[in-house]
Coordinates of C-alpha atoms and ligand atoms in Angstrom, one line a residue:
M270 CA -65.9 7.9 8.5
R271 CA -65.0 4.5 7.0
V272 CA -61.8 4.3 5.1
M273 CA -62.4 3.0 1.9
R274 CA -59.5 0.4 1.1
K275 CA -58.6 0.9 -2.7
E276 CA -58.8 -2.5 -4.8
S277 CA -55.4 -3.0 -6.5
T278 CA -55.0 -5.5 -9.1
P279 CA -51.9 -7.6 -7.9
K280 CA -48.8 -6.6 -9.7
K281 CA -47.3 -9.0 -12.1
E282 CA -43.7 -9.6 -11.4
K283 CA -41.4 -9.0 -14.2
S284 CA -39.6 -12.2 -15.1
T285 CA -35.9 -12.3 -14.3
I286 CA -33.3 -14.9 -13.9
Y287 CA -34.2 -14.8 -10.4
T288 CA -37.7 -15.2 -10.5
E289 CA -37.2 -17.9 -13.2
A290 CA -34.9 -19.9 -11.0
M291 CA -37.3 -19.4 -7.9
E292 CA -40.1 -21.2 -9.9
T293 CA -38.6 -24.5 -8.6
F294 CA -38.5 -23.2 -5.1
H295 CA -42.1 -22.0 -5.1
R296 CA -43.2 -25.3 -6.7
A297 CA -41.6 -27.3 -4.0
A298 CA -42.5 -25.0 -1.3
D299 CA -46.1 -25.5 -2.3
L300 CA -45.8 -29.4 -2.4
I301 CA -44.4 -29.5 1.1
G302 CA -47.0 -26.8 2.3
M303 CA -44.2 -24.8 3.6
H304 CA -44.8 -22.4 6.5
P305 CA -45.4 -19.1 4.8
R306 CA -42.9 -17.4 7.1
V307 CA -40.3 -19.8 6.1
R308 CA -41.2 -19.2 2.5
L309 CA -40.8 -15.4 3.0
E310 CA -37.4 -15.9 4.7
L311 CA -36.1 -17.9 2.0
S312 CA -37.5 -16.0 -1.1
E313 CA -35.1 -13.0 -0.8
P314 CA -31.4 -13.0 0.5
D315 CA -30.5 -12.0 4.2
F316 CA -28.0 -9.3 2.8
E317 CA -27.4 -7.8 -0.6
H318 CA -23.7 -6.1 -0.7
I319 CA -23.0 -4.1 -3.7
F320 CA -20.0 -2.0 -3.8
Y321 CA -17.1 -0.7 -6.1
V322 CA -13.5 -1.8 -6.1
T323 CA -11.0 0.5 -7.8
L324 CA -7.8 -0.1 -9.5
D325 CA -4.9 1.7 -11.1
V326 CA -5.0 0.3 -14.8
R327 CA -1.6 0.2 -16.2
D328 CA -0.6 1.6 -19.6
R329 CA -1.7 -0.5 -22.5
L330 CA -0.7 -1.4 -26.2
V331 CA -4.1 -1.8 -28.1
P332 CA -4.2 -3.2 -31.6
L333 CA -4.4 -0.3 -34.2
D334 CA -7.9 -0.6 -36.0
E335 CA -7.5 -2.1 -39.4
E336 CA -8.5 1.0 -41.3
D337 CA -5.9 3.2 -39.7
E338 CA -3.1 0.8 -40.7
E339 CA -2.4 2.5 -44.1
R340 CA -1.7 5.9 -42.5
F341 CA 1.2 4.2 -40.3
K342 CA 2.7 1.8 -42.9
D343 CA 6.0 3.6 -43.2
L344 CA 6.3 3.8 -39.1
P345 CA 9.8 2.2 -38.3
A346 CA 9.6 -0.9 -35.9
S347 CA 10.5 -0.1 -32.4
S348 CA 13.0 -2.4 -30.6
V349 CA 11.6 -3.3 -27.3
K350 CA 12.6 -6.1 -25.1
A351 CA 9.4 -7.7 -25.6
G352 CA 9.9 -10.3 -22.5
E353 CA 10.1 -7.7 -19.9
A354 CA 8.2 -4.8 -21.6
L355 CA 5.0 -6.2 -23.0
E356 CA 2.7 -8.6 -21.2
P357 CA 0.4 -10.3 -23.5
L358 CA -3.3 -10.2 -22.4
A359 CA -5.9 -12.8 -23.6
N360 CA -7.9 -10.2 -25.4
G361 CA -4.9 -9.2 -27.8
D362 CA -3.8 -6.1 -25.7
F363 CA -0.4 -5.8 -24.1
V364 CA 0.3 -4.2 -20.8
L365 CA 3.3 -2.0 -21.1
H366 CA 5.8 -1.8 -18.4
R367 CA 7.4 1.5 -18.8
R368 CA 10.6 0.4 -16.9
A369 CA 11.6 -1.8 -19.9
L370 CA 11.4 1.0 -22.3
L371 CA 14.4 2.8 -20.7
A372 CA 16.5 0.5 -22.8
A373 CA 14.6 0.5 -25.9
D374 CA 15.0 2.2 -29.3
I375 CA 11.4 3.3 -30.0
T376 CA 9.7 5.5 -32.5
V377 CA 6.2 6.7 -31.8
R378 CA 3.9 8.7 -34.0
E379 CA 0.5 10.2 -32.9
G380 CA 0.7 7.6 -30.0
V381 CA 1.1 4.8 -32.5
I382 CA 4.1 2.2 -32.2
R383 CA 5.2 -0.8 -34.5
I384 CA 6.4 -3.9 -32.4
P385 CA 8.2 -6.3 -34.4
N386 CA 6.4 -9.5 -35.4
R387 CA 3.2 -8.2 -33.8
G388 CA 2.1 -5.3 -35.7
L389 CA 0.8 -1.6 -34.9
F390 CA -0.6 -0.5 -31.6
V391 CA -2.0 2.5 -29.9
M392 CA -0.5 3.5 -26.7
V393 CA -3.2 4.0 -24.1
K394 CA -2.4 5.8 -21.1
G395 CA -3.2 3.7 -17.8
E396 CA -5.7 5.4 -15.4
P397 CA -7.9 4.5 -12.3
R398 CA -11.0 2.6 -12.9
K399 CA -13.8 1.3 -10.7
F400 CA -15.7 -1.9 -11.2
K401 CA -18.9 -2.9 -9.6
A402 CA -18.6 -5.6 -7.0
Y403 CA -21.1 -7.9 -5.0
R404 CA -21.4 -10.3 -2.3
I405 CA -24.8 -11.7 -1.9
Q406 CA -25.4 -13.7 1.4
H407 CA -28.6 -15.5 1.0
N408 CA -29.2 -17.7 4.1
Q409 CA -27.5 -18.9 7.1
V410 CA -29.8 -20.8 9.1
R411 CA -27.8 -24.1 8.5
G412 CA -24.4 -22.6 8.9
P413 CA -22.0 -20.0 7.7
Y414 CA -22.7 -18.5 4.2
K415 CA -20.9 -20.4 1.5
G416 CA -20.4 -19.7 -2.2
G417 CA -18.1 -19.0 -4.9
I418 CA -16.5 -15.7 -6.4
R419 CA -17.0 -15.2 -10.0
Y420 CA -15.2 -12.6 -12.1
H421 CA -17.3 -11.9 -15.3
K422 CA -18.3 -9.1 -17.7
D423 CA -22.1 -10.1 -17.5
V424 CA -22.7 -10.6 -13.8
S425 CA -25.3 -8.8 -12.1
L426 CA -27.3 -8.4 -8.8
D427 CA -29.9 -10.7 -10.2
L428 CA -27.6 -13.4 -11.3
F429 CA -25.8 -13.4 -8.0
K430 CA -29.0 -13.5 -5.9
T431 CA -29.8 -16.6 -8.1
L432 CA -26.4 -18.4 -7.5
A433 CA -26.5 -17.3 -3.9
A434 CA -29.8 -18.9 -3.3
E435 CA -28.8 -22.0 -5.3
M436 CA -25.9 -22.4 -2.8
T437 CA -28.6 -22.4 0.1
W438 CA -30.2 -25.3 -1.6
K439 CA -26.9 -27.0 -2.5
T440 CA -25.3 -26.9 0.8
A441 CA -28.7 -28.4 2.4
I442 CA -28.7 -31.2 -0.5
A443 CA -25.1 -32.0 0.4
D444 CA -26.3 -32.0 4.2
I445 CA -23.2 -29.9 5.1
P446 CA -23.2 -27.2 7.8
F447 CA -23.3 -24.2 5.6
G448 CA -25.7 -21.6 4.2
G449 CA -25.7 -19.9 0.7
A450 CA -23.8 -17.0 -0.8
K451 CA -22.1 -15.8 -4.1
G452 CA -20.3 -12.8 -5.3
G453 CA -17.5 -11.3 -7.5
I454 CA -16.8 -8.5 -9.5
R455 CA -18.0 -7.3 -13.0
I456 CA -15.0 -7.5 -15.3
D457 CA -13.6 -9.1 -18.3
P458 CA -10.6 -10.8 -16.7
Q459 CA -9.1 -11.4 -20.1
A460 CA -8.3 -7.8 -20.5
F461 CA -6.4 -7.3 -17.3
S462 CA -3.1 -8.6 -16.2
K463 CA -2.4 -11.0 -13.4
E464 CA -0.9 -8.2 -11.4
E465 CA -4.2 -6.0 -11.9
M466 CA -6.4 -9.0 -10.9
E467 CA -4.5 -9.4 -7.8
H468 CA -4.7 -6.0 -6.7
L469 CA -8.7 -6.0 -7.3
T470 CA -9.0 -9.4 -5.4
L471 CA -7.1 -7.7 -2.5
R472 CA -9.3 -4.7 -2.7
Y473 CA -12.4 -6.9 -3.0
M474 CA -11.5 -8.7 0.0
Y475 CA -10.4 -5.8 2.1
K476 CA -13.7 -4.1 1.4
L477 CA -15.6 -7.3 2.5
R478 CA -13.3 -8.2 5.6
N479 CA -15.8 -7.5 8.2
M480 CA -18.4 -9.7 6.5
M481 CA -16.1 -12.7 5.9
G482 CA -14.8 -15.3 8.2
P483 CA -14.5 -19.0 8.9
F484 CA -17.9 -18.9 10.8
L485 CA -19.2 -16.2 8.9
D486 CA -18.9 -16.3 5.1
I487 CA -16.6 -18.6 3.2
P488 CA -15.9 -17.8 -0.5
A489 CA -14.6 -20.3 -3.2
P490 CA -13.5 -20.4 -7.0
D491 CA -16.0 -20.1 -9.5
V492 CA -15.9 -18.8 -12.9
N493 CA -12.6 -17.1 -13.6
T494 CA -11.2 -17.6 -10.2
N495 CA -9.1 -20.2 -8.9
A496 CA -6.6 -21.5 -6.1
E497 CA -4.3 -18.4 -6.7
I498 CA -7.3 -16.1 -6.1
M499 CA -8.2 -17.8 -3.1
A500 CA -4.7 -17.8 -1.6
M501 CA -4.7 -13.9 -2.0
M502 CA -8.1 -13.7 -0.4
M503 CA -6.8 -15.5 2.6
R504 CA -3.6 -13.7 2.9
Q505 CA -5.7 -10.3 2.7
F506 CA -8.0 -11.8 5.4
T507 CA -5.4 -13.2 7.9
D508 CA -2.7 -10.4 7.6
G509 CA -2.6 -8.7 10.8
Q510 CA -4.5 -11.5 12.8
R511 CA -2.7 -12.6 15.9
M512 CA -3.4 -16.4 15.0
P513 CA -3.7 -16.1 11.2
H514 CA -3.6 -20.1 11.0
A515 CA -6.9 -20.3 13.0
F516 CA -8.5 -18.5 10.0
R517 CA -7.4 -20.6 7.1
G518 CA -10.9 -21.8 6.6
V519 CA -12.0 -18.2 5.5
V520 CA -11.7 -19.5 1.9
T521 CA -11.9 -23.0 0.4
G522 CA -10.3 -24.2 -2.8
K523 CA -7.1 -23.3 -1.7
D524 CA -3.6 -25.0 -2.9
V525 CA -3.2 -28.1 -1.0
R526 CA 0.3 -26.9 0.0
I527 CA -1.5 -24.0 2.0
G528 CA -4.4 -25.8 3.7
G529 CA -6.4 -26.9 0.7
S530 CA -7.8 -30.3 0.5
E531 CA -6.6 -33.0 -1.7
G532 CA -9.3 -33.8 -4.4
R533 CA -10.7 -30.3 -4.2
L534 CA -9.6 -29.3 -7.6
K535 CA -11.4 -32.1 -9.3
A536 CA -14.1 -32.5 -6.8
T537 CA -17.0 -30.7 -8.7
G538 CA -16.3 -32.8 -11.8
Q539 CA -15.8 -36.0 -9.7
G540 CA -19.4 -35.2 -8.2
V541 CA -21.0 -35.0 -11.6
V542 CA -19.4 -38.4 -12.3
F543 CA -20.7 -40.0 -9.3
C544 CA -24.2 -38.8 -10.1
I545 CA -23.8 -40.3 -13.7
E546 CA -22.8 -43.6 -12.1
E547 CA -25.9 -43.5 -10.2
W548 CA -28.2 -42.8 -12.9
A549 CA -26.4 -45.4 -15.2
R550 CA -26.9 -48.1 -12.6
D551 CA -30.5 -47.4 -12.2
N552 CA -31.1 -47.4 -15.9
G553 CA -28.7 -50.4 -16.7
F554 CA -26.8 -48.3 -18.9
Q555 CA -23.2 -49.1 -19.7
L556 CA -21.1 -46.2 -19.2
R557 CA -18.0 -47.8 -20.8
G558 CA -18.0 -46.7 -24.5
A559 CA -20.8 -44.0 -23.7
R560 CA -20.6 -40.9 -25.9
V561 CA -20.5 -37.6 -23.9
L562 CA -20.5 -33.9 -24.8
V563 CA -18.9 -31.3 -22.7
Q564 CA -19.6 -27.7 -22.7
G565 CA -17.0 -25.5 -20.8
F566 CA -13.5 -26.9 -20.4
G567 CA -12.5 -25.1 -17.1
N568 CA -12.3 -26.4 -13.6
V569 CA -15.6 -28.4 -13.7
G570 CA -15.8 -29.4 -17.5
S571 CA -12.2 -30.7 -17.7
A572 CA -12.3 -32.8 -14.6
A573 CA -15.4 -34.4 -15.5
A574 CA -14.1 -35.2 -19.1
E575 CA -11.0 -36.4 -17.5
I576 CA -12.5 -38.9 -15.1
L577 CA -15.3 -40.1 -17.7
A578 CA -12.6 -40.7 -20.3
A579 CA -10.3 -42.6 -17.9
M580 CA -13.6 -44.7 -17.1
G581 CA -13.7 -45.7 -20.9
C582 CA -16.2 -43.0 -21.9
K583 CA -15.7 -41.4 -25.4
I584 CA -15.7 -37.5 -25.0
V585 CA -16.8 -36.9 -28.6
A586 CA -17.2 -33.1 -28.5
V587 CA -16.2 -29.9 -26.3
N588 CA -17.5 -26.4 -26.7
D589 CA -16.1 -23.5 -25.0
A590 CA -16.4 -19.7 -25.1
N591 CA -14.0 -19.7 -28.0
G592 CA -14.8 -22.6 -30.0
T593 CA -15.7 -26.2 -30.3
V594 CA -13.6 -29.2 -31.2
H595 CA -15.0 -32.5 -32.3
R596 CA -13.7 -36.1 -32.7
D597 CA -16.2 -38.8 -33.7
Q598 CA -14.0 -41.7 -32.2
G599 CA -13.5 -39.6 -28.9
L600 CA -10.8 -36.8 -28.2
D601 CA -7.6 -37.4 -26.6
V602 CA -8.7 -35.9 -23.1
P603 CA -5.2 -35.8 -21.4
A604 CA -3.8 -34.1 -24.5
L605 CA -6.8 -31.7 -24.4
V606 CA -6.2 -30.7 -20.9
K607 CA -2.5 -30.2 -21.5
Y608 CA -3.3 -27.9 -24.5
V609 CA -5.9 -26.1 -22.6
H610 CA -4.3 -25.8 -19.1
D611 CA -0.6 -26.5 -19.4
N612 CA 0.2 -24.2 -22.5
P613 CA 1.5 -20.7 -21.8
E614 CA 0.6 -19.8 -25.4
N615 CA -3.0 -20.5 -24.9
L616 CA -3.9 -17.3 -23.2
K617 CA -7.4 -17.8 -23.5
K618 CA -7.4 -21.3 -22.1
T619 CA -9.5 -22.6 -25.2
V620 CA -10.0 -25.9 -26.7
A621 CA -10.1 -23.8 -30.0
G622 CA -7.3 -24.9 -32.3
F623 CA -6.7 -28.2 -30.7
P624 CA -4.9 -30.6 -33.3
G625 CA -6.4 -33.7 -34.0
A626 CA -10.0 -32.7 -33.9
A627 CA -12.3 -30.9 -36.2
A628 CA -13.7 -27.4 -35.6
I629 CA -17.4 -27.2 -35.6
S630 CA -20.0 -24.7 -35.0
K631 CA -22.1 -24.2 -31.5
S632 CA -25.0 -25.0 -33.1
D633 CA -23.6 -28.3 -34.8
F634 CA -22.3 -29.1 -31.1
W635 CA -25.7 -29.2 -29.7
Q636 CA -26.8 -31.8 -32.5
V637 CA -23.8 -34.3 -32.0
D638 CA -25.1 -37.8 -31.5
A639 CA -24.2 -38.7 -28.0
D640 CA -25.7 -40.5 -24.8
I641 CA -24.6 -37.8 -22.0
L642 CA -24.5 -34.0 -22.1
I643 CA -22.5 -32.0 -19.4
P644 CA -23.3 -28.5 -19.6
A645 CA -20.4 -27.0 -17.5
A646 CA -20.1 -23.5 -18.5
L647 CA -22.6 -20.7 -17.9
G648 CA -26.2 -20.3 -17.1
G649 CA -29.0 -20.5 -19.4
E650 CA -27.4 -22.3 -22.3
I651 CA -30.0 -25.1 -22.7
D652 CA -33.1 -23.2 -23.7
G653 CA -36.3 -24.5 -25.4
N654 CA -34.3 -24.4 -28.8
V655 CA -31.4 -26.3 -27.6
G656 CA -33.7 -28.7 -25.6
E657 CA -35.3 -29.5 -29.3
I658 CA -32.0 -30.3 -31.0
V659 CA -30.0 -32.2 -28.6
K660 CA -29.6 -36.0 -29.2
V661 CA -28.9 -37.3 -25.6
K662 CA -30.3 -39.4 -23.2
L663 CA -29.2 -37.6 -20.2
V664 CA -28.2 -33.9 -19.2
A665 CA -25.9 -33.9 -16.0
E666 CA -25.8 -30.1 -14.8
G667 CA -22.3 -29.3 -14.1
A668 CA -22.7 -25.6 -14.5
N669 CA -25.0 -23.7 -12.2
G670 CA -28.6 -22.9 -13.9
P671 CA -27.5 -24.3 -17.4
T672 CA -31.2 -25.3 -18.2
T673 CA -33.9 -22.7 -18.4
P674 CA -37.4 -23.4 -17.4
D675 CA -38.3 -23.7 -21.0
G676 CA -35.3 -26.0 -21.7
D677 CA -36.7 -28.3 -18.6
R678 CA -40.1 -28.4 -20.3
V679 CA -38.7 -29.4 -23.6
L680 CA -36.3 -32.0 -22.3
A681 CA -39.0 -33.8 -20.0
G682 CA -41.3 -33.6 -23.0
R683 CA -38.7 -35.5 -25.0
K684 CA -38.2 -37.9 -21.9
I685 CA -34.4 -36.7 -21.8
D686 CA -33.2 -37.4 -18.2
L687 CA -31.7 -34.6 -16.2
I688 CA -29.5 -34.6 -13.0
P689 CA -30.1 -31.1 -11.7
D690 CA -27.3 -28.8 -10.6
I691 CA -27.9 -28.7 -7.1
I692 CA -26.9 -32.4 -6.6
A693 CA -24.8 -32.7 -9.8
N694 CA -22.3 -30.1 -9.1
A695 CA -22.5 -30.5 -5.1
G696 CA -19.2 -32.2 -5.1
G697 CA -17.2 -29.0 -5.0
V698 CA -18.6 -27.7 -1.9
T699 CA -18.8 -31.0 -0.3
V700 CA -15.1 -31.2 -0.4
S701 CA -14.9 -27.5 0.4
Y702 CA -16.6 -28.5 3.8
Y703 CA -13.8 -31.2 4.2
E704 CA -11.4 -28.6 3.4
W705 CA -12.9 -26.3 6.1
L706 CA -12.8 -29.2 8.4
Q707 CA -9.4 -30.1 8.0
N708 CA -8.5 -26.4 8.6
Q709 CA -10.3 -26.3 11.8
R710 CA -8.8 -29.8 13.1
M711 CA -5.3 -28.9 11.7
E712 CA -5.3 -32.2 9.7
H713 CA -4.5 -33.2 6.2
W714 CA -6.6 -36.0 4.7
T715 CA -5.3 -38.5 1.7
E716 CA -7.0 -38.0 -1.6
Q717 CA -8.5 -41.5 -1.3
E718 CA -10.2 -40.6 2.1
V719 CA -11.7 -37.4 0.6
N720 CA -13.0 -39.2 -2.4
S721 CA -14.5 -42.0 -0.7
R722 CA -16.4 -39.8 1.7
L723 CA -17.4 -37.6 -1.3
E724 CA -18.7 -40.8 -3.0
R725 CA -20.7 -41.7 -0.1
A726 CA -22.1 -38.3 0.4
I727 CA -23.1 -37.6 -3.2
K728 CA -24.5 -41.2 -3.9
S729 CA -26.5 -41.3 -0.7
N730 CA -28.1 -37.8 -1.4
Y731 CA -28.6 -38.7 -4.9
A732 CA -30.4 -41.7 -3.9
L733 CA -32.8 -39.7 -1.5
I734 CA -33.6 -37.3 -4.6
R735 CA -34.3 -40.5 -6.9
D736 CA -36.6 -42.1 -4.3
I737 CA -38.3 -38.5 -3.8
A738 CA -39.0 -38.4 -7.6
R739 CA -40.1 -42.0 -8.0
D740 CA -42.0 -41.8 -4.8
R741 CA -40.3 -44.9 -3.4
P742 CA -39.7 -44.3 0.4
T743 CA -36.8 -46.6 1.2
K744 CA -34.6 -47.0 4.1
T745 CA -30.9 -48.9 3.3
M746 CA -27.6 -48.9 5.1
T747 CA -26.6 -45.4 3.5
H748 CA -29.9 -43.7 3.2
D749 CA -33.4 -43.2 4.3
S750 CA -35.9 -41.5 2.3
R751 CA -39.1 -42.1 4.1
R752 CA -39.2 -38.8 5.7
Y753 CA -39.0 -37.1 2.3
C754 CA -41.4 -38.7 0.0
L755 CA -44.7 -36.9 -0.8
G756 CA -46.8 -39.7 -2.1
R757 CA -46.5 -38.6 -5.7
T758 CA -44.0 -38.7 -8.3
L759 CA -41.9 -35.6 -9.3
D760 CA -39.1 -34.7 -11.7
M761 CA -35.6 -34.8 -10.4
R762 CA -35.1 -30.9 -10.1
T763 CA -38.2 -30.6 -8.0
A764 CA -37.3 -33.7 -6.1
A765 CA -34.0 -32.2 -5.3
M766 CA -35.5 -29.1 -4.0
I767 CA -37.9 -30.9 -1.8
L768 CA -34.9 -32.5 0.0
A769 CA -33.2 -29.0 0.3
L770 CA -36.4 -27.3 1.6
K771 CA -37.3 -30.0 4.1
R772 CA -33.6 -29.9 5.5
I773 CA -33.8 -25.9 5.8
E774 CA -37.1 -25.7 7.0
A775 CA -36.5 -28.0 10.0
H776 CA -34.3 -25.4 11.4
Y777 CA -36.9 -22.8 11.4
L778 CA -39.8 -24.9 12.7
L779 CA -37.4 -26.5 15.4
E780 CA -35.5 -23.5 16.3
G781 CA -38.2 -20.9 15.9
F782 CA -37.5 -17.3 14.9
S783 CA -35.4 -14.7 16.6
Q784 CA -37.4 -11.6 17.4
Ligands
NAD74 P1 -14.2 -22.0 -15.2 O1 -13.9 -20.5 -15.3 O2 -13.0 -22.8 -14.7 O3 -14.5 -22.5 -16.8 C1 -15.6 -22.1 -17.4 C2 -15.6 -22.5 -18.8 O4 -16.8 -22.2 -19.5 C3 -14.7 -22.2 -19.8 O5 -14.0 -23.3 -20.5 C4 -15.1 -21.1 -20.5 O6 -14.6 -21.0 -21.9 C5 -16.6 -21.7 -20.8 N1 -17.4 -20.9 -21.3 C6 -17.6 -19.4 -20.8 N2 -18.7 -18.9 -21.5 C7 -19.1 -19.8 -22.5 C8 -20.0 -19.6 -23.4 N3 -20.9 -18.7 -23.6 N4 -20.2 -20.7 -24.3 C9 -19.4 -21.8 -23.8 N5 -18.6 -21.9 -23.3 C10 -18.3 -21.0 -22.2 O7 -15.4 -22.2 -14.5 P2 -15.5 -23.6 -13.5 O8 -15.3 -23.4 -12.3 O9 -15.4 -24.7 -14.3 O10 -17.3 -23.3 -13.5 C11 -18.2 -23.6 -14.5 C12 -19.6 -23.8 -14.2 O11 -19.7 -24.8 -13.0 C13 -20.1 -22.5 -13.5 O12 -21.6 -22.4 -13.7 C14 -20.0 -22.7 -12.1 O13 -20.8 -21.6 -11.4 C15 -20.4 -24.1 -11.9 N6 -19.7 -24.7 -10.7 C16 -18.4 -24.5 -10.3 C17 -17.8 -25.2 -9.3 C18 -16.3 -25.2 -9.0 O14 -15.9 -25.8 -7.9 N7 -15.4 -24.5 -9.7 C19 -18.7 -25.8 -8.3 C20 -20.2 -25.8 -8.7 C21 -20.4 -25.3 -9.7

């Protein structure tokens, strides 16, 4: 009997952040005629680790709802040694350390307490909580998995898959011997204390220990993580090892005093600036006096702003998660950095409230007259609508995935140039590689050495991408694009992906597949 094969209409894949981000991959794979099996290998991650980390959350004081304040208006104030007992959190809550209550004179009614100069609070008993955690290992054909750790309330499997794949492309573009990964915890870090975040970090690394290592998977800082978090991860991983110093390269982005690299802190911002310099040279554009908008004033945004301001650019507006500041003559960037990053009062590390600048709305931010826009916050910020209203000549993507496919189309239609994230923000991972090398060799390079290597690396890879985009196969002392040009011109994002995929595909084609 003949078995009839049922005709099935191909299922249309639901559009997600991942499928949207992979549009560029598939477009570039088509253009180079990628081997179908290599395409399959690269179109999904090698491993998706999804797990939970638990934490004993401390007791809290949470501000009382305004409508309940009337009922407690006669509640006497309690005398608490605030310095020791109450630890302020960026979200307005306080962690309540019970030990300090021993010497306090307190009045509590229905769980409500009045703290002098701060108002009425509800006491909320601490309890264990669990948080969803991820580590997505996308690809390791070129070297150990490599990618940042993000702590944020809106992370998801889809997002980490996207960011992990992006690391695979980026490490290939930077031509460093790493693959791609990304991970983190779904949490709002502003609602937790330093000690709580430390416990979670240790627990996260504890659970992942067997999947991490200097030759296996190497985390780095990303949104809401920093050198301190990397130090905790390193300690957790190396504790108990017979030769702990041999494993320092298990994380990068460490403090320079414990095996970090000079120049790493500013490397991502510095890489963005090197790309902008190349764009300016290609276009005969004068950077001195150029007007710049920066979105996000964390590691990447503030470093890029500082370097550009020192080069004579005017940073005219900065937007972050809590507000926007604008000064048409240019903001005093060193003062803004101090206000945001060296200011214990500024728990949210925000630009909002910065004196000497006007507060404007986010939608006004996008429309400020400027030459260059550097998105250095989260993904998906420049969509079609934002693409329509920005008044810049160049978007240099400091953040990962800040422009949606719609945004791309609109910017291209308006002839606004774009330096895609996978080259623009590759400075961070490039110096992470230098850090890893220094760890392996037990060396410490100077900042000048790191920066001059970084400059050569970013500018030569940028030149390759520009040649692919313009279809100008060229060989110079520092780069040779003849292998990569396709005989047609392309947009910069597709050109960057072509460079990544050709470098990655070579491994599969030359090494073959293990069976
Ligand atoms: P960070 O945590 O130091 O700073 C993030 C900044 O973004 C903060 O100023 C925050 O206020 C702002 N922000 C958050 N949500 C926002 C919103 N909805 N609107 C406006 N601003 C918002 O993070 P970072 O390390 O500077 O990373 C920023 C971006 O750069 C991320 O996309 C990250 O993946 C990417 N990146 C970082 C590195 C690195 O070395 N740190 C390397 C490559 C790429």
